[in-house]
């Protein structure tokens, strides 16, 4: 290994110091191997239990110091556990990567270097704190596969592991054998409630699930409904996370925030009118398109034409709603392509992730863009939505006390990782030297000539028996190549957003002799392509190895160099032979928009026709420069989004902490109650004497429960309104630049003013509701519970708040309450003479017996 590292240092001097510091730790880990081989299985578990007990009660800093001290022993223990339970042994380079991850950095490990096994080292070590660690993956399959496979190791070591998925959650249990999954590694995963899974030492899950669970926890009305939050009112449950495919999650996906929304009653029918108008306009005359910036705008001529079609004199004064619909429809029709940006399936418009090629099943474009696409495609327009909660990926993952990441391609984005997440990138040497041959790009004038050449090369490789993986940039392009190969009679598998269910199966066999696989950018990321196919067969492996290994063809350069490197990285794993080549045309988006003119001039100078390719180092330089431009532009856009969300994040942090304080209110925590009362007094002008009167009248337990139940709907409603308010400010803030004012400074200033109003309004509204309740103190606890129930059973937060306020006002005049649509007379439940029997129907109208409903409330 050390000779290989010396070669590595010569190529990557920037990593030398970091790697050299880790090598003595690797030596220390290796020194424990012979000693730990003598331990019995039970003695290995005992070490885990001992370390866990030693870490209890320590502060975060003390725990980290202790983990650093025991790291060599702990890593050696994991290696020994893997040898016994998985029949696998960590390579020294995996130990280096494990240390990097424990230090809270990004480890760049090439494809096939064993990231899944590597992660077991820092995950085990940090799980000893008992605070839970998270392994974040891009999809459910990788989460389930990782938890099921590595669960054998964790169980052997004495730590619990679970996995959260879109619909269900599971815990590893070696006494259970199920058949729910085709994945053989997942047979010991037993279904458990999600709340129980978060109590596991190690939790696997996707970025979506972790993020949405956080948002949902901050919408619940009862502590028992939370999954991440428990009795810890500070929400201190983000301790350590390792993000697998970190570039995909923290960079590519970060352009779209996590949003929980509810249906809005606003009609969407006018989108058809907007679409009809846009389709009648002419490009360049009525509107202009900037592909570089994904932007489309009406010209002055276009605005006049739209006004005539709508029959209005001034569109921007008379019909501002239609302005928004026209803008979204223009973007949908001029910039978003079917089978590239989205697909239509079963009457639904589904988003295609541009970096993975996967369908984002539960995602929708915001601000009416999705409705505009539905109108464009003539499918049913779904209701618009209003935001209940949102957070950017950047700010969600920055909540973790320690964050780390793994990927095969991170170095090109090192600047962004550091500036946004404060994460360093460390390139890990490969266990065996890379032998893949990467050929110079070939350029054709037209797309048709390019794909004809690609089909010819695939046919040649197929006749030879060499497996080929072809990367395309869209569903449309993959189907175009499919038709070329079909005419040639070359059998092949196609993997795109229309056929992604069989992704893992298709990619796992992409290294089989004679296999031809056409894939969009997803390319089975996270799944190894084994030469000869899966499961491993020595004879098949040697046969394919002799043929040159896996050959990768890229049919277009992506706007990000990382995506190209990921595709190339599918070949040449663990020192295996392999090769790659990219085919490009001057009509490709990247060349057409950013750098094709220079290459076209060169081709014309040499009199090259459509079918004659150009192969030159100049082309590679032009392409790389174009990619750098796009990467820089995208970084600036993401940075601006982060800066905008940073403003909201301050607001979110304060509101969510207030909400958690109230959610966790109980009589056993007098400090929390005192804190809340002081805030009511300071911000809402509440009278502490009134508080004491209500405590004495209702009992402290009942009164605190009432305060909590009255406060949470107010916070939720006003926070939702604040998000809408801030979104409207954000949409128009760019115009401040015309007045020579910095839009970001203006956004922060205006946001701060709105936030101060929000906080004041929250406290004053809560105090008003509490004050209203004190006016009806002659009523029993049961009736007040009916009031609470009426509030919660409304169709939305807003209607619930307004309904309850109405009920409170009416209660001052006559004893009338509404629950489950029925009127309940106070006189029926307020006196002991008419006390409700335990087996009588509950007065709330639920249909349940009183003993099973409100008797113990």
mmCIF file of C-alpha atoms in Angstrom, residues 540-835:
data_model
loop_
_atom_site.group_PDB
_atom_site.id
_atom_site.type_symbol
_atom_site.label_atom_id
_atom_site.label_comp_id
_atom_site.label_asym_id
_atom_site.label_seq_id
_atom_site.Cartn_x
_atom_site.Cartn_y
_atom_site.Cartn_z
ATOM 1 C CA UNK A 540 -17.049 -14.831 -16.500
ATOM 2 C CA UNK A 541 -14.976 -12.131 -14.802
ATOM 3 C CA UNK A 542 -11.756 -13.271 -16.524
ATOM 4 C CA UNK A 543 -13.515 -13.495 -19.898
ATOM 5 C CA UNK A 544 -14.742 -9.903 -19.740
ATOM 6 C CA UNK A 545 -11.394 -8.752 -18.345
ATOM 7 C CA UNK A 546 -9.645 -10.214 -21.401
ATOM 8 C CA UNK A 547 -12.053 -8.293 -23.664
ATOM 9 C CA UNK A 548 -10.979 -4.980 -22.093
ATOM 10 C CA UNK A 549 -13.500 -4.647 -19.290
ATOM 11 C CA UNK A 550 -16.500 -2.341 -19.334
ATOM 12 C CA UNK A 551 -16.550 0.269 -22.112
ATOM 13 C CA UNK A 552 -18.372 3.514 -21.261
ATOM 14 C CA UNK A 553 -19.763 5.822 -23.946
ATOM 15 C CA UNK A 554 -21.014 9.318 -23.164
ATOM 16 C CA UNK A 555 -23.370 10.675 -25.823
ATOM 17 C CA UNK A 556 -23.135 14.261 -24.615
ATOM 18 C CA UNK A 557 -21.158 16.365 -22.178
ATOM 19 C CA UNK A 558 -23.137 17.402 -19.125
ATOM 20 C CA UNK A 559 -23.041 20.958 -17.801
ATOM 21 C CA UNK A 560 -21.280 19.595 -14.712
ATOM 22 C CA UNK A 561 -17.911 17.831 -14.976
ATOM 23 C CA UNK A 562 -18.900 15.684 -11.997
ATOM 24 C CA UNK A 563 -21.690 13.969 -13.917
ATOM 25 C CA UNK A 564 -19.249 13.086 -16.715
ATOM 26 C CA UNK A 565 -16.752 11.780 -14.165
ATOM 27 C CA UNK A 566 -19.468 9.701 -12.495
ATOM 28 C CA UNK A 567 -20.307 8.046 -15.793
ATOM 29 C CA UNK A 568 -16.645 7.316 -16.520
ATOM 30 C CA UNK A 569 -16.233 6.044 -12.973
ATOM 31 C CA UNK A 570 -18.591 3.121 -13.630
ATOM 32 C CA UNK A 571 -15.666 1.519 -15.467
ATOM 33 C CA UNK A 572 -12.258 0.499 -14.116
ATOM 34 C CA UNK A 573 -13.258 -0.319 -10.530
ATOM 35 C CA UNK A 574 -10.655 -1.858 -8.172
ATOM 36 C CA UNK A 575 -7.927 -1.794 -10.827
ATOM 37 C CA UNK A 576 -10.074 -3.605 -13.425
ATOM 38 C CA UNK A 577 -9.443 -2.778 -17.098
ATOM 39 C CA UNK A 578 -11.895 -0.424 -18.776
ATOM 40 C CA UNK A 579 -12.281 2.378 -21.285
ATOM 41 C CA UNK A 580 -14.384 5.443 -21.986
ATOM 42 C CA UNK A 581 -15.106 7.944 -24.733
ATOM 43 C CA UNK A 582 -17.486 10.883 -25.185
ATOM 44 C CA UNK A 583 -19.266 11.668 -28.458
ATOM 45 C CA UNK A 584 -20.333 15.279 -28.959
ATOM 46 C CA UNK A 585 -22.163 17.285 -31.604
ATOM 47 C CA UNK A 586 -22.230 21.013 -32.226
ATOM 48 C CA UNK A 587 -26.011 20.832 -31.765
ATOM 49 C CA UNK A 588 -25.726 19.614 -28.160
ATOM 50 C CA UNK A 589 -27.046 22.117 -25.627
ATOM 51 C CA UNK A 590 -23.693 22.732 -23.957
ATOM 52 C CA UNK A 591 -21.863 23.324 -27.262
ATOM 53 C CA UNK A 592 -24.690 25.331 -28.840
ATOM 54 C CA UNK A 593 -25.077 27.696 -25.894
ATOM 55 C CA UNK A 594 -21.565 28.011 -24.523
ATOM 56 C CA UNK A 595 -18.759 27.055 -26.853
ATOM 57 C CA UNK A 596 -19.676 25.511 -30.188
ATOM 58 C CA UNK A 597 -18.788 28.449 -32.456
ATOM 59 C CA UNK A 598 -15.026 28.109 -31.959
ATOM 60 C CA UNK A 599 -15.102 24.382 -32.743
ATOM 61 C CA UNK A 600 -17.439 24.865 -35.719
ATOM 62 C CA UNK A 601 -15.063 27.445 -37.223
ATOM 63 C CA UNK A 602 -12.222 24.963 -36.894
ATOM 64 C CA UNK A 603 -14.230 22.198 -38.593
ATOM 65 C CA UNK A 604 -15.260 24.508 -41.424
ATOM 66 C CA UNK A 605 -11.660 25.656 -41.860
ATOM 67 C CA UNK A 606 -10.625 22.071 -42.569
ATOM 68 C CA UNK A 607 -13.630 21.504 -44.838
ATOM 69 C CA UNK A 608 -15.074 18.719 -42.675
ATOM 70 C CA UNK A 609 -18.525 17.434 -43.650
ATOM 71 C CA UNK A 610 -21.355 16.208 -41.391
ATOM 72 C CA UNK A 611 -20.075 12.650 -41.051
ATOM 73 C CA UNK A 612 -16.409 13.506 -40.504
ATOM 74 C CA UNK A 613 -15.476 13.740 -36.821
ATOM 75 C CA UNK A 614 -12.991 16.073 -35.202
ATOM 76 C CA UNK A 615 -10.709 14.644 -32.529
ATOM 77 C CA UNK A 616 -8.565 17.313 -30.893
ATOM 78 C CA UNK A 617 -7.268 18.474 -27.536
ATOM 79 C CA UNK A 618 -8.642 21.915 -28.390
ATOM 80 C CA UNK A 619 -12.155 20.485 -28.219
ATOM 81 C CA UNK A 620 -11.562 19.139 -24.725
ATOM 82 C CA UNK A 621 -10.320 22.545 -23.548
ATOM 83 C CA UNK A 622 -13.307 24.366 -25.069
ATOM 84 C CA UNK A 623 -15.695 21.918 -23.415
ATOM 85 C CA UNK A 624 -13.996 22.144 -20.028
ATOM 86 C CA UNK A 625 -14.071 25.943 -20.135
ATOM 87 C CA UNK A 626 -17.779 25.863 -21.021
ATOM 88 C CA UNK A 627 -18.453 23.482 -18.123
ATOM 89 C CA UNK A 628 -16.534 25.712 -15.709
ATOM 90 C CA UNK A 629 -18.653 28.677 -16.793
ATOM 91 C CA UNK A 630 -21.882 26.786 -16.164
ATOM 92 C CA UNK A 631 -20.632 25.400 -12.843
ATOM 93 C CA UNK A 632 -19.705 28.911 -11.720
ATOM 94 C CA UNK A 633 -23.079 30.259 -12.741
ATOM 95 C CA UNK A 634 -24.954 27.448 -10.961
ATOM 96 C CA UNK A 635 -22.826 27.948 -7.837
ATOM 97 C CA UNK A 636 -23.745 31.638 -7.792
ATOM 98 C CA UNK A 637 -27.428 30.777 -8.105
ATOM 99 C CA UNK A 638 -27.266 28.226 -5.288
ATOM 100 C CA UNK A 639 -25.289 30.660 -3.144
ATOM 101 C CA UNK A 640 -27.947 33.309 -3.645
ATOM 102 C CA UNK A 641 -30.659 30.811 -2.686
ATOM 103 C CA UNK A 642 -28.727 29.953 0.476
ATOM 104 C CA UNK A 643 -28.299 33.613 1.372
ATOM 105 C CA UNK A 644 -32.034 34.134 0.915
ATOM 106 C CA UNK A 645 -32.868 31.065 3.008
ATOM 107 C CA UNK A 646 -30.374 32.142 5.678
ATOM 108 C CA UNK A 647 -32.684 35.061 6.388
ATOM 109 C CA UNK A 648 -35.687 32.748 6.755
ATOM 110 C CA UNK A 649 -33.549 30.281 8.699
ATOM 111 C CA UNK A 650 -33.066 32.779 11.531
ATOM 112 C CA UNK A 651 -36.835 33.249 11.649
ATOM 113 C CA UNK A 652 -37.441 29.498 11.429
ATOM 114 C CA UNK A 653 -35.034 28.760 14.253
ATOM 115 C CA UNK A 654 -36.771 31.188 16.622
ATOM 116 C CA UNK A 655 -40.311 30.085 15.711
ATOM 117 C CA UNK A 656 -39.549 26.350 15.848
ATOM 118 C CA UNK A 657 -37.794 26.702 19.203
ATOM 119 C CA UNK A 658 -40.780 28.603 20.557
ATOM 120 C CA UNK A 659 -43.061 25.909 19.170
ATOM 121 C CA UNK A 660 -40.980 23.130 20.745
ATOM 122 C CA UNK A 661 -40.976 24.952 24.079
ATOM 123 C CA UNK A 662 -44.767 25.076 24.005
ATOM 124 C CA UNK A 663 -45.091 21.510 22.659
ATOM 125 C CA UNK A 664 -42.972 20.201 25.518
ATOM 126 C CA UNK A 665 -44.723 22.216 28.259
ATOM 127 C CA UNK A 666 -45.518 20.152 31.336
ATOM 128 C CA UNK A 667 -45.859 20.659 35.073
ATOM 129 C CA UNK A 668 -42.621 18.774 35.740
ATOM 130 C CA UNK A 669 -40.642 21.541 34.090
ATOM 131 C CA UNK A 670 -41.440 24.744 36.017
ATOM 132 C CA UNK A 671 -38.557 26.638 34.352
ATOM 133 C CA UNK A 672 -40.127 26.130 30.923
ATOM 134 C CA UNK A 673 -43.506 27.336 32.184
ATOM 135 C CA UNK A 674 -41.918 30.368 33.823
ATOM 136 C CA UNK A 675 -40.056 31.191 30.604
ATOM 137 C CA UNK A 676 -43.287 31.083 28.585
ATOM 138 C CA UNK A 677 -45.209 33.204 31.105
ATOM 139 C CA UNK A 678 -42.473 35.844 31.097
ATOM 140 C CA UNK A 679 -42.629 36.017 27.306
ATOM 141 C CA UNK A 680 -46.412 36.381 27.417
ATOM 142 C CA UNK A 681 -46.013 39.220 29.899
ATOM 143 C CA UNK A 682 -43.195 40.961 28.006
ATOM 144 C CA UNK A 683 -44.521 40.548 24.458
ATOM 145 C CA UNK A 684 -48.276 40.249 24.883
ATOM 146 C CA UNK A 685 -49.010 42.320 27.971
ATOM 147 C CA UNK A 686 -50.400 39.317 29.849
ATOM 148 C CA UNK A 687 -51.270 39.548 33.552
ATOM 149 C CA UNK A 688 -49.475 36.976 35.754
ATOM 150 C CA UNK A 689 -52.312 37.200 38.289
ATOM 151 C CA UNK A 690 -54.748 35.931 35.656
ATOM 152 C CA UNK A 691 -52.399 33.023 34.946
ATOM 153 C CA UNK A 692 -52.409 32.025 38.636
ATOM 154 C CA UNK A 693 -56.202 32.291 38.792
ATOM 155 C CA UNK A 694 -56.556 29.874 35.902
ATOM 156 C CA UNK A 695 -53.996 27.479 37.376
ATOM 157 C CA UNK A 696 -56.005 27.435 40.600
ATOM 158 C CA UNK A 697 -59.326 27.060 38.796
ATOM 159 C CA UNK A 698 -58.456 24.368 36.265
ATOM 160 C CA UNK A 699 -55.427 22.705 37.939
ATOM 161 C CA UNK A 700 -51.928 23.310 36.639
ATOM 162 C CA UNK A 701 -51.916 20.226 34.390
ATOM 163 C CA UNK A 702 -55.183 21.153 32.671
ATOM 164 C CA UNK A 703 -54.287 24.835 32.293
ATOM 165 C CA UNK A 704 -50.877 24.132 30.742
ATOM 166 C CA UNK A 705 -52.503 21.685 28.327
ATOM 167 C CA UNK A 706 -55.066 24.353 27.368
ATOM 168 C CA UNK A 707 -52.337 26.954 26.821
ATOM 169 C CA UNK A 708 -50.422 24.555 24.611
ATOM 170 C CA UNK A 709 -53.517 23.641 22.595
ATOM 171 C CA UNK A 710 -54.465 27.289 22.094
ATOM 172 C CA UNK A 711 -50.948 28.456 21.185
ATOM 173 C CA UNK A 712 -49.862 25.976 18.526
ATOM 174 C CA UNK A 713 -52.577 26.782 15.912
ATOM 175 C CA UNK A 714 -51.754 30.486 16.205
ATOM 176 C CA UNK A 715 -48.044 29.887 15.618
ATOM 177 C CA UNK A 716 -48.737 27.612 12.635
ATOM 178 C CA UNK A 717 -51.135 30.011 10.955
ATOM 179 C CA UNK A 718 -48.990 33.110 11.405
ATOM 180 C CA UNK A 719 -45.803 31.274 10.364
ATOM 181 C CA UNK A 720 -47.525 30.089 7.196
ATOM 182 C CA UNK A 721 -48.616 33.649 6.421
ATOM 183 C CA UNK A 722 -45.059 34.855 7.097
ATOM 184 C CA UNK A 723 -43.636 32.352 4.590
ATOM 185 C CA UNK A 724 -46.043 33.608 1.916
ATOM 186 C CA UNK A 725 -45.161 37.185 2.807
ATOM 187 C CA UNK A 726 -41.404 36.535 2.560
ATOM 188 C CA UNK A 727 -41.854 34.689 -0.723
ATOM 189 C CA UNK A 728 -43.614 37.692 -2.225
ATOM 190 C CA UNK A 729 -40.824 39.994 -1.040
ATOM 191 C CA UNK A 730 -38.233 37.619 -2.520
ATOM 192 C CA UNK A 731 -39.937 37.581 -5.929
ATOM 193 C CA UNK A 732 -39.810 41.345 -6.319
ATOM 194 C CA UNK A 733 -36.646 42.217 -4.418
ATOM 195 C CA UNK A 734 -34.463 42.118 -7.543
ATOM 196 C CA UNK A 735 -36.148 45.288 -8.805
ATOM 197 C CA UNK A 736 -34.491 47.232 -5.970
ATOM 198 C CA UNK A 737 -31.279 47.001 -7.978
ATOM 199 C CA UNK A 738 -32.687 49.523 -10.468
ATOM 200 C CA UNK A 739 -32.812 52.017 -7.599
ATOM 201 C CA UNK A 740 -29.099 51.407 -6.885
ATOM 202 C CA UNK A 741 -29.911 49.424 -3.751
ATOM 203 C CA UNK A 742 -28.453 45.994 -2.938
ATOM 204 C CA UNK A 743 -31.360 43.510 -3.209
ATOM 205 C CA UNK A 744 -29.878 41.212 -0.563
ATOM 206 C CA UNK A 745 -29.412 44.027 1.943
ATOM 207 C CA UNK A 746 -32.969 45.158 1.255
ATOM 208 C CA UNK A 747 -34.291 41.610 1.664
ATOM 209 C CA UNK A 748 -32.557 41.217 5.021
ATOM 210 C CA UNK A 749 -33.794 44.605 6.231
ATOM 211 C CA UNK A 750 -37.373 44.044 5.147
ATOM 212 C CA UNK A 751 -37.319 40.466 6.399
ATOM 213 C CA UNK A 752 -36.164 41.626 9.832
ATOM 214 C CA UNK A 753 -39.001 44.153 10.009
ATOM 215 C CA UNK A 754 -41.605 41.540 9.043
ATOM 216 C CA UNK A 755 -40.164 39.087 11.550
ATOM 217 C CA UNK A 756 -40.450 41.543 14.432
ATOM 218 C CA UNK A 757 -44.085 42.039 13.474
ATOM 219 C CA UNK A 758 -44.566 38.248 13.315
ATOM 220 C CA UNK A 759 -43.214 37.629 16.829
ATOM 221 C CA UNK A 760 -45.275 40.451 18.286
ATOM 222 C CA UNK A 761 -48.368 39.148 16.526
ATOM 223 C CA UNK A 762 -47.798 35.567 17.720
ATOM 224 C CA UNK A 763 -47.613 36.530 21.377
ATOM 225 C CA UNK A 764 -50.442 39.076 21.237
ATOM 226 C CA UNK A 765 -52.735 36.611 19.418
ATOM 227 C CA UNK A 766 -52.019 33.825 21.900
ATOM 228 C CA UNK A 767 -52.597 36.146 24.849
ATOM 229 C CA UNK A 768 -55.869 37.312 23.287
ATOM 230 C CA UNK A 769 -57.086 33.733 22.982
ATOM 231 C CA UNK A 770 -56.042 32.909 26.547
ATOM 232 C CA UNK A 771 -57.801 36.027 27.791
ATOM 233 C CA UNK A 772 -60.981 35.041 25.966
ATOM 234 C CA UNK A 773 -60.951 31.639 27.637
ATOM 235 C CA UNK A 774 -60.698 33.186 31.094
ATOM 236 C CA UNK A 775 -64.056 34.876 30.446
ATOM 237 C CA UNK A 776 -65.799 31.502 30.444
ATOM 238 C CA UNK A 777 -64.150 29.980 33.525
ATOM 239 C CA UNK A 778 -67.504 28.711 34.840
ATOM 240 C CA UNK A 779 -67.450 26.002 32.198
ATOM 241 C CA UNK A 780 -66.017 22.580 32.943
ATOM 242 C CA UNK A 781 -62.870 21.042 31.570
ATOM 243 C CA UNK A 782 -64.952 18.779 29.347
ATOM 244 C CA UNK A 783 -66.488 21.721 27.518
ATOM 245 C CA UNK A 784 -63.087 23.300 27.016
ATOM 246 C CA UNK A 785 -61.925 20.009 25.515
ATOM 247 C CA UNK A 786 -64.898 20.197 23.149
ATOM 248 C CA UNK A 787 -63.724 23.645 22.149
ATOM 249 C CA UNK A 788 -60.233 22.294 21.476
ATOM 250 C CA UNK A 789 -61.642 19.382 19.481
ATOM 251 C CA UNK A 790 -63.749 21.731 17.369
ATOM 252 C CA UNK A 791 -60.625 23.728 16.578
ATOM 253 C CA UNK A 792 -58.602 20.707 15.460
ATOM 254 C CA UNK A 793 -61.248 19.139 13.270
ATOM 255 C CA UNK A 794 -61.447 22.019 10.820
ATOM 256 C CA UNK A 795 -60.265 21.557 7.261
ATOM 257 C CA UNK A 796 -57.276 23.851 7.649
ATOM 258 C CA UNK A 797 -55.239 25.644 10.263
ATOM 259 C CA UNK A 798 -56.703 28.975 9.240
ATOM 260 C CA UNK A 799 -60.344 27.900 9.442
ATOM 261 C CA UNK A 800 -59.605 26.211 12.763
ATOM 262 C CA UNK A 801 -58.278 29.430 14.285
ATOM 263 C CA UNK A 802 -61.095 31.608 12.976
ATOM 264 C CA UNK A 803 -63.702 29.045 14.017
ATOM 265 C CA UNK A 804 -62.359 28.877 17.543
ATOM 266 C CA UNK A 805 -62.311 32.672 17.867
ATOM 267 C CA UNK A 806 -65.950 32.737 16.757
ATOM 268 C CA UNK A 807 -66.868 30.094 19.320
ATOM 269 C CA UNK A 808 -65.114 32.001 22.089
ATOM 270 C CA UNK A 809 -67.021 35.199 21.267
ATOM 271 C CA UNK A 810 -70.313 33.353 21.162
ATOM 272 C CA UNK A 811 -69.520 31.650 24.448
ATOM 273 C CA UNK A 812 -69.597 35.061 26.152
ATOM 274 C CA UNK A 813 -73.262 35.471 25.190
ATOM 275 C CA UNK A 814 -74.750 31.968 25.390
ATOM 276 C CA UNK A 815 -73.568 28.409 26.129
ATOM 277 C CA UNK A 816 -73.206 27.043 22.574
ATOM 278 C CA UNK A 817 -70.331 24.950 21.157
ATOM 279 C CA UNK A 818 -69.877 23.113 17.880
ATOM 280 C CA UNK A 819 -68.061 19.758 17.671
ATOM 281 C CA UNK A 820 -68.192 17.289 14.784
ATOM 282 C CA UNK A 821 -70.854 19.450 13.188
ATOM 283 C CA UNK A 822 -73.244 19.074 16.156
ATOM 284 C CA UNK A 823 -74.394 21.555 18.752
ATOM 285 C CA UNK A 824 -73.513 20.618 22.338
ATOM 286 C CA UNK A 825 -75.371 22.331 25.174
ATOM 287 C CA UNK A 826 -73.156 23.317 28.101
ATOM 288 C CA UNK A 827 -75.969 22.593 30.533
ATOM 289 C CA UNK A 828 -75.785 18.917 29.586
ATOM 290 C CA UNK A 829 -72.310 18.512 31.020
ATOM 291 C CA UNK A 830 -71.689 21.311 33.482
ATOM 292 C CA UNK A 831 -73.425 20.025 36.629
ATOM 293 C CA UNK A 832 -72.814 16.932 38.727
ATOM 294 C CA UNK A 833 -76.547 16.157 38.550
ATOM 295 C CA UNK A 834 -76.253 15.571 34.835
ATOM 296 C CA UNK A 835 -72.790 13.959 34.909
#
